[in-house]
């Protein structure tokens, strides 16, 4: 075994080279490419931020800004006005975020657990039936029919119930549970634990990182959801934040043949609204990002 | 024990599903009228405004209202229909190009209810005289009959037909302030332009890096072709009386080539190609706000004109003092030798926009109640209520003079302007009319200087064009109603597609993205040939 003292003699870099020489032309090309790529991703956010804090005439003259020329907080005042429709949307989205995420997590996890266990009749049939939904959908019209027949039309629950099980996430969960040693289950049974106790007291605590990952997927999905509301919700009190935002963003291009205030919304207000909706997620994302990575890796290597 | 729990859960789920399927039908309650309308927006009957309550009490009903979003209107209507969640009354956009998958499909499929024949009868109905008069005075309403029945109420722009213009306000606005201050060649103080003066002004704008732009809705570009073409939309007649492709006549091609020459000469806004017809593209109108455009073509309904003015007021130092000059409406006469031959040229305007349908599942008595309400809403009493509220509570009347009373309906803001408080009659009226008949009398509009000014400008332009029309100086471009609403199979199948295709190809041709031969082959492809053959066979 090599001693610690020998390590200093290890060739950390080729003899005679300097740090600068190690950076090749290709490195510079890659660096430049990534830098430009990063700018392409970040700049729209940055520009949107500048537009939201600039007077409308500044935006009109220079739609692409590098630095703020003047500050104008009126857009944010408008956004945070207690009468703003965004607050109503935020309330709905928060309910979706907490209730919807818990509901989806519950069903996805118990289904994943059940499908990870051996020896039950019809397991592969159920598995295949669920898998089919990943590749084939009934289409929009049958979906509308189904929602209607389930009595979910114009019902707040339409934004929660249909998303009970996400097949992809359920497979991640199933694979994760399957990767845990079966001896745990056997020894718990010997100790007198029943199936529910084994699930709750043994497997769930061991799956917390995975639960966090999947929970985050669901949370982001619920935060961004608007499509079901657009199709099925008539009651304006049930419209989620992203739908309200969408209406604000596209309202400027409407041609209603009638006088509406919505048609005179400025770009600054739109961009301030965009920030109102993305900042909460942006704040949490860096702390939870590691779970996303973990989720992808776990799903990729276990089978 | 576990098995018992599993069995109970499974049975509960099955019961839930069966109960859900059994209760799938949209339940009809006689005393409750559910209405979904594009224009209700933030108004809702359950807000409980006094006028809504008055109408509910008068007719012994309760309204359940909801609104479509303009941006998702078609999707939401389709969702309601396919999900079997059609309210008792709903509004849909019916146009020749979607006639097959809306009006006809719903009538055939039993989605919407046929209206009573008496609404179309020659003698005046004793039950719904105002509604009958409105429907009967709608242009070409007979074209909308399906198997002899009318299935929807055409929503009138203006129930006072005498006030209504035959032409749409699709026209040009321009930066008169810049043209005058910079003494641009071609500028006319009175906004009346011959074609030569118009062209000269465009060149002058070009010299100061400003151009002409057309709004991004399909068919707006190329606006200059309006002076050359002989009809709107897809079809027109040739010299022999045969129906031909309107996008490929000699007249149209002259207009399109004129537009192409403007594009080549950089008189047209060069970003037009990216925007034309693309709903997700940057609106061309923004280029008017930021000073890129000197002249802009759009549909200047009051809503759109106000929007432009309000946006301009937030831009480039435009103030209330010079907003009229910064958004002046042009009156442009066509070139000699073109179809318009030195006259003004405007597109015909339908006297209705969209239709209100009744759910086929409602009872006859409920349908009659709904028609009673609609009829009353456009009666003098209903109209007055839509304008002023309840007599004695919200206003007093002395002869023709109306005095508003400070009430819940007529509360004022700190500027002394009336707040647009919910008035159920005003909103429910949108089931039948867009309310252009009462727009000019609306106290809210009149209390707002900005709105009143814009309304007056448009009214003046409208009067000018009406006079021009009376003097034979206006060409109104129309589509023959026999062709427009013809319900032959190929036309129903292809019309939307060929119209979209034609609008796209005209832009591409003008901007040089496709050659003349590519344009020609597109305008003479098998779809056009089949549709034209079918129309001609039917007309003969």
mmCIF file of C-alpha atoms in Angstrom, chain A residues 100-270:
data_model
loop_
_atom_site.group_PDB
_atom_site.id
_atom_site.type_symbol
_atom_site.label_atom_id
_atom_site.label_comp_id
_atom_site.label_asym_id
_atom_site.label_seq_id
_atom_site.Cartn_x
_atom_site.Cartn_y
_atom_site.Cartn_z
ATOM 1 C CA UNK A 100 -51.950 18.151 -4.653
ATOM 2 C CA UNK A 101 -48.359 17.245 -3.909
ATOM 3 C CA UNK A 102 -49.266 15.237 -0.797
ATOM 4 C CA UNK A 103 -52.043 13.455 -2.682
ATOM 5 C CA UNK A 104 -49.867 12.605 -5.673
ATOM 6 C CA UNK A 105 -47.002 11.530 -3.462
ATOM 7 C CA UNK A 106 -49.261 9.239 -1.448
ATOM 8 C CA UNK A 107 -50.707 7.407 -4.443
ATOM 9 C CA UNK A 108 -47.495 7.260 -6.402
ATOM 10 C CA UNK A 109 -45.525 5.887 -3.473
ATOM 11 C CA UNK A 110 -48.021 3.201 -2.420
ATOM 12 C CA UNK A 111 -48.414 2.072 -6.026
ATOM 13 C CA UNK A 112 -44.656 1.975 -6.521
ATOM 14 C CA UNK A 113 -44.265 0.004 -3.299
ATOM 15 C CA UNK A 114 -46.964 -2.512 -4.188
ATOM 16 C CA UNK A 115 -45.453 -3.076 -7.621
ATOM 17 C CA UNK A 116 -41.989 -3.545 -6.151
ATOM 18 C CA UNK A 117 -43.161 -6.453 -3.987
ATOM 19 C CA UNK A 118 -43.006 -10.008 -5.285
ATOM 20 C CA UNK A 119 -45.649 -12.630 -5.425
ATOM 21 C CA UNK A 120 -49.047 -11.233 -5.965
ATOM 22 C CA UNK A 121 -51.473 -12.342 -8.608
ATOM 23 C CA UNK A 122 -51.918 -9.968 -11.532
ATOM 24 C CA UNK A 123 -48.890 -7.824 -10.716
ATOM 25 C CA UNK A 124 -47.480 -7.843 -14.221
ATOM 26 C CA UNK A 125 -50.935 -7.190 -15.680
ATOM 27 C CA UNK A 126 -51.370 -4.108 -13.478
ATOM 28 C CA UNK A 127 -47.835 -3.010 -14.275
ATOM 29 C CA UNK A 128 -48.424 -3.318 -18.005
ATOM 30 C CA UNK A 129 -51.717 -1.497 -17.802
ATOM 31 C CA UNK A 130 -49.990 1.402 -16.079
ATOM 32 C CA UNK A 131 -47.071 1.318 -18.505
ATOM 33 C CA UNK A 132 -49.395 1.554 -21.507
ATOM 34 C CA UNK A 133 -50.521 4.971 -20.326
ATOM 35 C CA UNK A 134 -46.948 6.210 -20.687
ATOM 36 C CA UNK A 135 -46.982 5.565 -24.412
ATOM 37 C CA UNK A 136 -50.614 5.860 -25.452
ATOM 38 C CA UNK A 137 -53.166 8.465 -24.427
ATOM 39 C CA UNK A 138 -56.872 8.501 -25.151
ATOM 40 C CA UNK A 139 -56.669 11.985 -26.615
ATOM 41 C CA UNK A 140 -58.161 15.245 -25.490
ATOM 42 C CA UNK A 141 -61.826 14.665 -26.298
ATOM 43 C CA UNK A 142 -62.116 11.322 -24.454
ATOM 44 C CA UNK A 143 -60.260 12.927 -21.561
ATOM 45 C CA UNK A 144 -62.807 15.756 -21.462
ATOM 46 C CA UNK A 145 -65.574 13.189 -21.556
ATOM 47 C CA UNK A 146 -64.037 11.255 -18.719
ATOM 48 C CA UNK A 147 -63.613 14.337 -16.578
ATOM 49 C CA UNK A 148 -67.191 15.307 -17.253
ATOM 50 C CA UNK A 149 -68.498 11.857 -16.394
ATOM 51 C CA UNK A 150 -66.542 11.788 -13.177
ATOM 52 C CA UNK A 151 -68.293 14.996 -12.188
ATOM 53 C CA UNK A 152 -65.055 16.938 -12.086
ATOM 54 C CA UNK A 153 -66.062 19.673 -14.527
ATOM 55 C CA UNK A 154 -65.727 23.103 -12.956
ATOM 56 C CA UNK A 155 -64.610 21.332 -9.820
ATOM 57 C CA UNK A 156 -61.456 22.361 -8.004
ATOM 58 C CA UNK A 157 -60.490 18.698 -7.663
ATOM 59 C CA UNK A 158 -60.001 18.409 -11.419
ATOM 60 C CA UNK A 159 -56.590 19.977 -10.885
ATOM 61 C CA UNK A 160 -55.647 17.336 -8.328
ATOM 62 C CA UNK A 161 -57.394 14.002 -8.827
ATOM 63 C CA UNK A 162 -56.410 13.154 -12.449
ATOM 64 C CA UNK A 163 -52.738 13.538 -11.537
ATOM 65 C CA UNK A 164 -52.860 10.978 -8.718
ATOM 66 C CA UNK A 165 -50.240 8.702 -10.227
ATOM 67 C CA UNK A 166 -47.484 9.828 -12.488
ATOM 68 C CA UNK A 167 -46.214 6.727 -14.264
ATOM 69 C CA UNK A 168 -42.636 7.867 -14.657
ATOM 70 C CA UNK A 169 -42.283 8.867 -11.019
ATOM 71 C CA UNK A 170 -44.075 5.737 -9.914
ATOM 72 C CA UNK A 171 -41.484 3.681 -11.823
ATOM 73 C CA UNK A 172 -38.681 5.589 -10.119
ATOM 74 C CA UNK A 173 -40.238 4.803 -6.765
ATOM 75 C CA UNK A 174 -40.819 1.170 -7.675
ATOM 76 C CA UNK A 175 -37.214 0.735 -8.777
ATOM 77 C CA UNK A 176 -35.963 2.361 -5.623
ATOM 78 C CA UNK A 177 -38.041 0.131 -3.366
ATOM 79 C CA UNK A 178 -36.973 -2.908 -5.390
ATOM 80 C CA UNK A 179 -33.325 -1.967 -4.873
ATOM 81 C CA UNK A 180 -33.634 -2.137 -1.092
ATOM 82 C CA UNK A 181 -32.670 -5.544 0.415
ATOM 83 C CA UNK A 182 -35.557 -7.979 0.725
ATOM 84 C CA UNK A 183 -34.006 -9.292 3.917
ATOM 85 C CA UNK A 184 -35.314 -6.183 5.659
ATOM 86 C CA UNK A 185 -38.855 -7.242 4.944
ATOM 87 C CA UNK A 186 -38.195 -10.818 5.971
ATOM 88 C CA UNK A 187 -36.610 -9.906 9.277
ATOM 89 C CA UNK A 188 -39.410 -7.432 10.056
ATOM 90 C CA UNK A 189 -41.937 -10.185 9.407
ATOM 91 C CA UNK A 190 -40.072 -12.475 11.765
ATOM 92 C CA UNK A 191 -40.354 -9.706 14.353
ATOM 93 C CA UNK A 192 -44.135 -9.694 13.850
ATOM 94 C CA UNK A 193 -44.607 -6.610 11.643
ATOM 95 C CA UNK A 194 -47.470 -6.628 9.135
ATOM 96 C CA UNK A 195 -47.241 -5.291 5.558
ATOM 97 C CA UNK A 196 -48.366 -1.785 6.439
ATOM 98 C CA UNK A 197 -45.936 -1.557 9.344
ATOM 99 C CA UNK A 198 -43.127 -2.795 7.118
ATOM 100 C CA UNK A 199 -43.947 -0.125 4.561
ATOM 101 C CA UNK A 200 -44.373 2.710 7.042
ATOM 102 C CA UNK A 201 -41.652 1.881 9.542
ATOM 103 C CA UNK A 202 -38.974 0.249 7.406
ATOM 104 C CA UNK A 203 -39.198 1.217 3.760
ATOM 105 C CA UNK A 204 -40.546 4.766 3.921
ATOM 106 C CA UNK A 205 -37.842 6.089 6.279
ATOM 107 C CA UNK A 206 -35.208 4.553 4.029
ATOM 108 C CA UNK A 207 -36.709 6.266 0.985
ATOM 109 C CA UNK A 208 -36.726 9.836 2.235
ATOM 110 C CA UNK A 209 -34.256 11.177 -0.377
ATOM 111 C CA UNK A 210 -36.348 9.597 -3.095
ATOM 112 C CA UNK A 211 -39.556 10.948 -1.609
ATOM 113 C CA UNK A 212 -38.018 14.406 -1.536
ATOM 114 C CA UNK A 213 -37.052 14.067 -5.186
ATOM 115 C CA UNK A 214 -40.454 12.912 -6.361
ATOM 116 C CA UNK A 215 -42.181 15.398 -4.089
ATOM 117 C CA UNK A 216 -40.189 18.154 -5.701
ATOM 118 C CA UNK A 217 -41.161 16.978 -9.175
ATOM 119 C CA UNK A 218 -44.800 17.087 -8.134
ATOM 120 C CA UNK A 219 -44.453 20.429 -6.406
ATOM 121 C CA UNK A 220 -42.898 22.055 -9.472
ATOM 122 C CA UNK A 221 -45.579 20.490 -11.678
ATOM 123 C CA UNK A 222 -48.354 21.775 -9.428
ATOM 124 C CA UNK A 223 -46.821 25.222 -9.197
ATOM 125 C CA UNK A 224 -46.710 25.464 -12.984
ATOM 126 C CA UNK A 225 -50.065 23.860 -13.749
ATOM 127 C CA UNK A 226 -52.684 25.787 -15.717
ATOM 128 C CA UNK A 227 -53.896 23.558 -18.553
ATOM 129 C CA UNK A 228 -56.585 21.616 -16.682
ATOM 130 C CA UNK A 229 -57.881 24.879 -15.270
ATOM 131 C CA UNK A 230 -58.099 26.365 -18.764
ATOM 132 C CA UNK A 231 -60.102 23.394 -20.002
ATOM 133 C CA UNK A 232 -62.356 22.630 -17.087
ATOM 134 C CA UNK A 233 -62.630 25.516 -14.657
ATOM 135 C CA UNK A 234 -65.283 28.193 -15.133
ATOM 136 C CA UNK A 235 -65.285 29.637 -11.657
ATOM 137 C CA UNK A 236 -62.715 32.466 -11.610
ATOM 138 C CA UNK A 237 -62.064 31.821 -7.908
ATOM 139 C CA UNK A 238 -60.488 28.471 -8.789
ATOM 140 C CA UNK A 239 -58.021 29.690 -11.379
ATOM 141 C CA UNK A 240 -54.387 28.990 -10.473
ATOM 142 C CA UNK A 241 -51.581 31.509 -10.589
ATOM 143 C CA UNK A 242 -50.043 30.343 -13.862
ATOM 144 C CA UNK A 243 -53.368 30.592 -15.670
ATOM 145 C CA UNK A 244 -53.908 34.114 -14.353
ATOM 146 C CA UNK A 245 -50.393 34.969 -15.505
ATOM 147 C CA UNK A 246 -51.032 33.495 -18.936
ATOM 148 C CA UNK A 247 -54.167 35.582 -19.326
ATOM 149 C CA UNK A 248 -52.189 38.687 -18.416
ATOM 150 C CA UNK A 249 -49.367 37.902 -20.827
ATOM 151 C CA UNK A 250 -51.537 37.232 -23.853
ATOM 152 C CA UNK A 251 -54.190 39.841 -23.095
ATOM 153 C CA UNK A 252 -52.321 42.542 -25.002
ATOM 154 C CA UNK A 253 -52.892 40.730 -28.260
ATOM 155 C CA UNK A 254 -56.614 40.186 -27.799
ATOM 156 C CA UNK A 255 -59.134 41.691 -30.152
ATOM 157 C CA UNK A 256 -62.276 41.698 -28.095
ATOM 158 C CA UNK A 257 -64.265 44.372 -29.944
ATOM 159 C CA UNK A 258 -64.989 45.770 -26.515
ATOM 160 C CA UNK A 259 -63.221 48.121 -24.200
ATOM 161 C CA UNK A 260 -61.256 46.210 -21.574
ATOM 162 C CA UNK A 261 -58.622 47.332 -19.126
ATOM 163 C CA UNK A 262 -56.675 44.119 -19.711
ATOM 164 C CA UNK A 263 -55.771 45.271 -23.200
ATOM 165 C CA UNK A 264 -53.700 48.159 -21.873
ATOM 166 C CA UNK A 265 -51.419 46.198 -19.605
ATOM 167 C CA UNK A 266 -47.800 47.233 -20.064
ATOM 168 C CA UNK A 267 -44.852 44.929 -20.704
ATOM 169 C CA UNK A 268 -43.394 46.048 -17.398
ATOM 170 C CA UNK A 269 -46.431 44.845 -15.504
ATOM 171 C CA UNK A 270 -46.370 41.558 -17.394
#
